[in-house]
XYZ file of C-alpha atoms in Angstrom:
495
model
C 125.212 96.082 121.758
C 124.477 95.682 118.016
C 121.167 96.933 116.581
C 119.116 99.027 119.028
C 115.420 99.809 118.545
C 114.055 102.663 120.668
C 111.490 105.452 120.596
C 112.260 109.140 120.821
C 109.936 110.657 123.455
C 109.327 114.408 123.668
C 112.094 114.974 121.128
C 114.946 113.340 123.066
C 116.350 109.827 123.530
C 119.167 109.144 126.019
C 120.710 105.689 126.334
C 123.833 104.226 127.965
C 125.493 101.634 125.720
C 128.727 100.611 127.420
C 132.019 100.929 125.554
C 131.401 101.335 121.817
C 133.419 102.606 118.858
C 130.985 102.447 115.921
C 127.608 104.132 115.316
C 125.240 103.812 112.312
C 121.796 105.372 111.929
C 119.585 102.672 110.354
C 116.060 104.126 110.491
C 114.537 107.434 111.644
C 111.671 109.742 110.749
C 114.084 112.374 109.510
C 117.427 113.998 110.164
C 118.357 113.710 113.855
C 120.968 115.351 116.046
C 123.338 112.789 117.590
C 125.540 113.509 120.566
C 128.021 110.833 121.666
C 129.616 111.067 125.121
C 132.431 109.209 126.789
C 132.817 109.457 130.570
C 130.532 112.488 130.564
C 132.431 114.400 127.879
C 131.035 115.073 124.411
C 133.094 113.424 121.673
C 130.692 114.027 118.760
C 127.746 116.383 118.226
C 126.352 116.511 114.684
C 123.331 115.832 112.447
C 122.843 112.308 111.095
C 120.932 111.055 108.064
C 119.648 107.520 107.857
C 122.540 105.412 106.534
C 125.266 107.633 107.949
C 127.985 106.225 110.204
C 131.016 107.466 112.134
C 133.832 108.235 109.695
C 136.393 106.845 112.166
C 136.139 104.632 115.272
C 135.400 106.865 118.286
C 135.044 105.616 121.862
C 131.720 106.473 123.519
C 129.456 105.044 126.201
C 126.355 107.225 125.998
C 124.114 108.359 123.153
C 121.780 111.391 123.161
C 119.530 111.737 120.104
C 117.243 114.717 119.377
C 114.570 114.559 116.683
C 110.912 113.895 115.950
C 109.115 111.778 118.533
C 109.056 108.508 116.614
C 110.668 105.063 116.476
C 114.384 105.005 115.698
C 116.846 102.221 114.907
C 120.634 102.439 115.092
C 123.817 100.391 115.471
C 126.194 100.877 118.421
C 128.962 98.377 119.028
C 132.681 97.768 119.404
C 132.795 96.432 115.834
C 131.569 98.056 112.649
C 128.134 97.060 111.343
C 129.735 96.017 108.040
C 131.877 93.456 109.882
C 128.936 91.790 111.646
C 128.086 88.580 109.794
C 124.458 88.288 110.791
C 123.091 91.574 109.436
C 120.651 91.275 106.546
C 119.431 94.198 104.427
C 115.977 93.547 102.987
C 114.853 94.803 99.595
C 111.802 97.024 99.344
C 108.536 95.109 99.502
C 106.708 97.592 97.283
C 107.101 100.863 95.388
C 104.814 103.901 95.445
C 105.194 106.514 92.736
C 103.654 109.938 92.272
C 104.102 113.180 90.353
C 103.737 116.442 92.278
C 103.629 119.894 90.657
C 105.381 122.301 93.004
C 105.162 126.072 93.239
C 105.761 127.590 96.619
C 106.114 124.853 99.238
C 104.283 121.576 98.692
C 104.378 118.253 100.492
C 105.941 115.449 98.476
C 105.501 112.620 100.999
C 103.874 112.184 104.380
C 105.106 110.269 107.427
C 105.492 106.567 106.676
C 107.569 104.444 109.051
C 107.539 101.473 106.667
C 109.274 103.561 104.001
C 112.934 102.664 103.570
C 113.863 105.565 101.310
C 112.435 108.067 98.869
C 113.842 108.925 95.439
C 113.143 112.372 93.987
C 113.698 113.898 90.547
C 112.621 117.333 89.286
C 112.630 119.116 85.938
C 113.666 122.374 87.682
C 115.897 123.329 90.599
C 113.949 122.871 93.850
C 114.750 122.970 97.555
C 113.955 119.850 99.574
C 112.806 120.505 103.133
C 111.113 118.491 105.828
C 111.568 116.711 109.129
C 114.746 117.918 110.879
C 116.146 119.576 107.720
C 118.209 122.607 108.640
C 118.577 124.843 105.589
C 117.161 122.341 103.105
C 118.831 120.459 100.282
C 119.102 121.850 96.746
C 118.009 119.343 94.113
C 119.270 120.416 90.686
C 117.094 119.977 87.610
C 117.467 116.505 86.125
C 119.348 115.105 89.130
C 118.049 112.197 91.195
C 118.311 112.147 94.965
C 117.745 109.142 97.227
C 116.953 109.939 100.851
C 116.566 107.240 103.537
C 113.685 109.177 105.052
C 110.471 108.011 106.718
C 109.248 111.471 107.699
C 107.616 114.322 105.795
C 109.423 115.589 102.712
C 108.529 118.925 101.107
C 109.600 120.578 97.898
C 109.958 124.332 97.404
C 110.006 126.164 94.069
C 109.822 129.977 94.231
C 106.838 131.926 92.987
C 107.637 134.521 90.321
C 107.398 138.195 91.154
C 104.494 139.837 89.323
C 104.070 143.613 89.018
C 100.547 144.188 87.731
C 101.051 147.945 87.709
C 103.581 147.479 84.890
C 101.080 145.655 82.647
C 101.195 146.799 79.033
C 98.983 146.295 75.985
C 101.055 144.860 73.150
C 98.284 144.951 70.572
C 94.567 144.579 70.015
C 93.324 142.955 66.812
C 89.730 143.236 65.638
C 89.820 139.773 64.035
C 92.401 137.948 66.164
C 90.153 134.891 66.496
C 88.203 132.717 64.120
C 84.525 132.446 63.471
C 82.850 129.215 64.494
C 80.649 127.746 67.141
C 82.477 127.997 70.458
C 81.617 125.390 73.045
C 84.287 125.192 75.718
C 85.869 128.069 77.605
C 89.613 128.773 77.296
C 89.888 126.459 74.301
C 92.737 128.456 72.749
C 96.447 128.163 72.032
C 99.128 130.601 70.851
C 102.710 129.503 70.180
C 105.509 131.383 71.939
C 106.685 132.870 68.634
C 103.073 133.785 67.728
C 103.203 131.974 64.410
C 100.473 129.511 65.405
C 96.988 130.325 66.706
C 94.536 127.499 67.429
C 90.911 127.559 68.546
C 88.818 124.503 69.297
C 85.141 124.506 68.350
C 82.197 122.167 68.546
C 82.478 121.317 64.841
C 86.040 122.218 63.847
C 89.616 122.833 64.885
C 90.513 126.230 63.495
C 94.125 127.254 62.823
C 96.028 130.338 61.723
C 99.563 129.443 60.635
C 102.123 132.180 59.963
C 99.482 134.886 59.586
C 97.885 133.241 56.551
C 94.384 133.538 58.017
C 91.956 131.236 59.788
C 91.110 127.916 58.155
C 90.155 124.463 59.327
C 93.235 122.560 60.460
C 94.474 120.576 57.459
C 94.476 117.254 59.331
C 90.843 117.592 60.358
C 89.395 119.678 57.551
C 86.785 117.054 56.608
C 85.666 116.137 60.131
C 82.856 118.068 61.800
C 83.863 116.882 65.265
C 84.308 118.558 68.631
C 87.868 119.580 69.554
C 89.195 120.551 72.985
C 92.787 121.711 73.489
C 94.909 120.930 76.563
C 98.314 122.706 76.316
C 100.903 121.418 78.798
C 103.740 123.294 80.495
C 106.393 121.259 78.662
C 105.236 122.347 75.207
C 103.059 119.370 74.254
C 99.478 120.102 73.184
C 96.985 117.359 73.993
C 93.624 117.379 72.267
C 90.398 115.422 72.494
C 88.400 114.777 69.331
C 84.788 113.640 69.748
C 81.996 112.607 67.412
C 79.028 111.819 69.658
C 80.005 108.592 71.516
C 83.338 108.168 69.752
C 86.414 109.940 71.134
C 90.177 109.842 70.615
C 93.119 111.652 72.205
C 95.806 113.338 70.107
C 98.983 115.285 70.804
C 101.313 117.702 69.045
C 104.951 118.522 69.769
C 105.323 121.237 67.117
C 102.861 123.891 68.355
C 99.865 122.196 66.784
C 101.044 122.166 63.198
C 100.812 118.370 63.215
C 98.971 115.999 65.553
C 99.540 112.299 66.172
C 96.992 109.979 67.710
C 97.672 108.803 71.278
C 94.658 106.572 71.830
C 92.673 104.672 69.288
C 89.058 105.724 69.026
C 87.044 104.504 71.997
C 83.290 104.371 72.570
C 82.353 106.427 75.640
C 79.042 104.629 76.128
C 80.777 101.235 76.151
C 83.255 102.367 78.803
C 80.432 103.973 80.792
C 78.379 100.781 80.651
C 75.277 102.460 79.205
C 74.091 105.178 76.855
C 75.455 108.656 77.545
C 73.547 111.924 77.433
C 75.625 114.528 75.593
C 72.833 117.081 75.322
C 74.156 119.219 78.180
C 77.843 120.170 78.264
C 79.837 121.777 80.993
C 81.608 124.685 79.342
C 84.828 124.028 81.233
C 87.474 121.379 80.885
C 90.430 120.613 83.115
C 94.118 119.763 82.984
C 95.132 119.179 86.605
C 98.450 117.512 87.378
C 98.688 114.731 84.756
C 94.965 114.260 84.054
C 92.846 115.954 81.401
C 89.091 115.686 81.850
C 85.764 116.710 80.342
C 82.334 116.562 81.925
C 78.943 115.963 80.317
C 75.514 115.709 81.906
C 75.894 112.143 83.180
C 79.506 111.166 82.542
C 83.057 112.436 82.983
C 85.945 111.334 80.758
C 89.536 111.369 81.992
C 92.889 110.727 80.337
C 96.170 110.375 82.232
C 98.976 111.688 80.009
C 101.576 109.691 81.977
C 99.926 106.262 81.903
C 97.870 107.015 78.732
C 94.901 105.407 80.463
C 91.302 106.447 79.781
C 88.663 106.243 82.525
C 84.973 107.033 82.216
C 82.660 107.557 85.203
C 78.883 107.383 84.843
C 76.852 109.650 87.129
C 73.682 108.371 88.740
C 72.025 111.790 88.676
C 72.165 113.454 85.237
C 72.485 117.219 85.535
C 74.506 120.159 84.332
C 77.703 120.121 86.358
C 81.250 121.400 86.588
C 83.442 118.700 88.120
C 87.098 119.380 88.971
C 89.267 116.554 90.323
C 91.809 118.574 92.282
C 93.585 115.444 93.524
C 92.823 111.739 93.791
C 90.654 112.343 96.865
C 89.588 116.016 96.732
C 86.924 116.830 94.141
C 84.747 119.919 93.667
C 81.468 120.161 91.825
C 79.086 122.964 90.856
C 75.763 121.413 89.908
C 72.284 122.550 89.023
C 69.243 121.155 87.255
C 67.984 123.156 84.321
C 70.468 125.520 82.692
C 70.484 129.135 83.866
C 73.023 131.709 84.973
C 72.263 131.160 88.639
C 71.299 128.482 91.119
C 74.500 126.456 90.940
C 75.352 124.633 94.183
C 78.844 123.816 95.423
C 79.649 120.285 96.593
C 82.859 118.776 97.978
C 84.115 115.211 98.055
C 87.142 114.043 100.045
C 86.900 110.404 98.974
C 87.220 110.631 95.213
C 83.531 111.208 94.441
C 82.137 108.365 96.570
C 80.246 110.810 98.787
C 79.464 114.507 98.493
C 78.823 117.277 101.038
C 76.962 120.431 100.034
C 78.275 123.879 100.926
C 75.354 125.717 102.533
C 76.741 129.155 101.666
C 77.506 128.757 97.969
C 74.068 127.819 96.661
C 73.603 130.459 93.941
C 76.646 130.133 91.703
C 77.185 130.779 88.031
C 77.157 127.334 86.386
C 79.984 128.248 83.987
C 82.611 129.099 86.590
C 84.761 126.508 88.324
C 88.331 127.194 87.290
C 91.607 125.863 88.703
C 95.333 126.168 88.249
C 97.525 123.325 86.979
C 98.094 121.893 90.479
C 94.488 122.061 91.706
C 95.484 124.214 94.677
C 93.956 127.468 93.426
C 90.271 127.613 92.491
C 87.811 130.370 91.555
C 84.007 130.287 91.461
C 81.473 133.053 90.803
C 78.271 134.013 92.586
C 75.267 134.836 90.416
C 75.775 138.410 91.668
C 79.009 138.487 89.658
C 81.326 138.437 92.698
C 84.302 136.098 92.491
C 85.313 133.745 95.315
C 88.828 132.331 95.507
C 90.404 129.320 97.187
C 94.086 128.637 97.901
C 93.575 125.309 99.698
C 92.194 122.950 97.049
C 88.642 124.215 97.504
C 88.437 123.476 101.229
C 87.498 127.139 101.831
C 86.747 130.195 99.720
C 87.239 133.937 100.213
C 84.755 136.159 98.416
C 85.898 139.375 96.763
C 83.099 141.928 97.128
C 85.035 144.897 95.734
C 83.475 144.527 92.278
C 81.017 142.350 90.401
C 81.659 141.142 86.866
C 79.515 140.084 83.959
C 78.716 136.401 84.349
C 80.482 135.332 81.157
C 83.673 137.237 82.064
C 86.338 134.742 83.134
C 89.652 135.386 84.905
C 92.962 133.850 83.904
C 95.273 132.189 86.449
C 98.831 133.527 86.501
C 100.771 132.063 89.423
C 100.903 131.819 93.212
C 97.306 132.830 93.882
C 97.309 135.648 91.304
C 94.453 135.836 88.795
C 93.900 138.556 86.158
C 90.814 139.737 84.285
C 90.605 142.329 81.473
C 87.197 143.969 81.831
C 85.558 147.118 80.483
C 88.806 148.756 79.434
C 90.633 147.972 82.661
C 92.949 145.205 83.758
C 92.127 143.725 87.157
C 94.378 141.554 89.269
C 93.487 139.452 92.297
C 95.959 138.291 94.936
C 94.624 135.537 97.210
C 96.004 135.981 100.723
C 95.445 134.096 103.981
C 92.314 135.947 105.104
C 91.271 138.124 102.178
C 91.605 138.801 98.466
C 93.412 141.940 97.358
C 91.953 143.349 94.150
C 94.439 145.393 92.131
C 93.339 147.642 89.292
C 96.188 148.456 86.973
C 96.553 151.513 84.779
C 93.815 151.861 82.199
C 94.477 149.919 79.023
C 93.056 151.167 75.698
C 90.928 148.056 75.306
C 87.748 147.866 73.279
C 87.234 144.317 74.584
C 84.275 144.656 76.917
C 84.862 141.427 78.805
C 87.245 138.495 78.741
C 85.229 135.441 77.731
C 88.225 133.253 76.923
C 91.929 133.613 77.486
C 95.265 131.895 77.076
C 98.531 132.754 78.833
C 101.929 131.588 77.605
C 104.940 130.827 79.785
C 106.409 134.346 79.563
C 103.277 136.068 80.860
C 101.561 137.187 77.678
C 97.783 136.989 78.098
C 95.685 136.571 74.942
C 92.028 137.469 75.449
C 88.964 136.749 73.390
C 85.578 138.453 73.143
C 84.024 137.219 69.924
C 86.500 137.849 67.102
C 88.261 140.640 68.972
C 91.408 139.757 70.853
C 94.053 141.545 72.862
C 97.647 140.643 73.637
C 98.585 141.887 77.111
C 102.075 141.617 78.621
C 102.461 141.055 82.355
C 105.614 142.110 84.182
C 107.021 138.799 85.436
C 110.343 138.048 87.111
C 110.728 134.289 87.473
C 109.119 131.092 86.232
C 105.326 131.040 85.881
C 104.991 127.269 85.569
C 105.459 124.857 88.493
C 108.257 122.339 88.852
C 107.326 118.776 87.953
C 108.650 116.506 90.703
C 108.650 112.722 90.322
C 108.649 110.759 93.592
C 109.351 107.060 94.163
C 108.964 105.611 97.664
C 110.578 102.296 98.650
C 108.323 100.543 101.151
C 109.560 97.786 103.481
């Protein structure tokens, strides 16, 4: 018979092949179940991956394959495929690469029948699941796995267990933070050993090393520039430094004690193609997947930490806006004209900002609230009434929590797996985003003098550092597991 191309219909393919001894699965949408029969009796019944073959010659005359309804290609013959002289194996025509941050289950690839195989590598142990997987496949941290798979491939990394009722106050310090003009929210950093505190300001980068007190960072002591911090999960701190039109990107691998320049200084107006209006700033900045971004009234600036590429997008309609690029295609924006604490309107784009659709319900939002997690999956916005609304599907839908309203400048901190926390008026609130509602949890009272959490920073062991003016609190969450997602690198071989 040789190579056979067929289609699985309604999950089953049955074909008579005459007398054969060798079987190879060449192409399929996933793992399939193969039953080989000879004279009506089953001689083999097992799962097959693409590329697998019979370990030993086995006589059969009928093949029954169960799997996804999709095209399938296999070898069935009296001679082995390796002994056939006219079989050519083509190299991949193209490669497609991506980085996916996984916590819970997340799709790594979709269906693609022109894909020959997919190569996966993760920085943490994950479980690979997908089309026709039985119990999944454990991919160890640092290992590479090549799968000849054209179907859907998912990755699973467990959420940590969080007990908000066991939250404790480690300490509250009346002058934990520096003086200075604050511009961006959550522009803080604390090293794991608590020997380094950093705070970015509109005219300085302030640092407190080893408890010596707050001073301008020694590298930037003579520059009255704007500094925004972007700590990453792997311990690298990225930072933007801006003086009007001129910006550069820096990074530190020693908790911010020393910074090295990543990009040479670039002119934002030149990249934007015209003059830029910096008079109105969005108070939020973003670090989603591998892209850090900042938004001004008529421009957004983006830096990919993997490719080290800078992109600048000019906006046709200057306004105050919060713009979060949750993925390449899915963007969210809260926009309003004329700064106030209300009147913000929510817009969605599913084509990378080419077109926008307004949300008719969320038309009176706080302009300072559009926050996301590292993956872009979890989002929170705030009504002008002070009620928070949460999303667990990349902003496609929101669930409003009406149990309590909060002061408009009080901002929650994302923890993990749909859990957000907010110290407020001497209490510590937690929010768990579920399928149809948001569960608000109020922990035991904490002896906090901090009236509201304006800024916060959480390290990888679940210590939340809050800021309300100079006053700060260090709050310990009860966490069992890893708070940060797994970083999964994917390479697809396309034929």
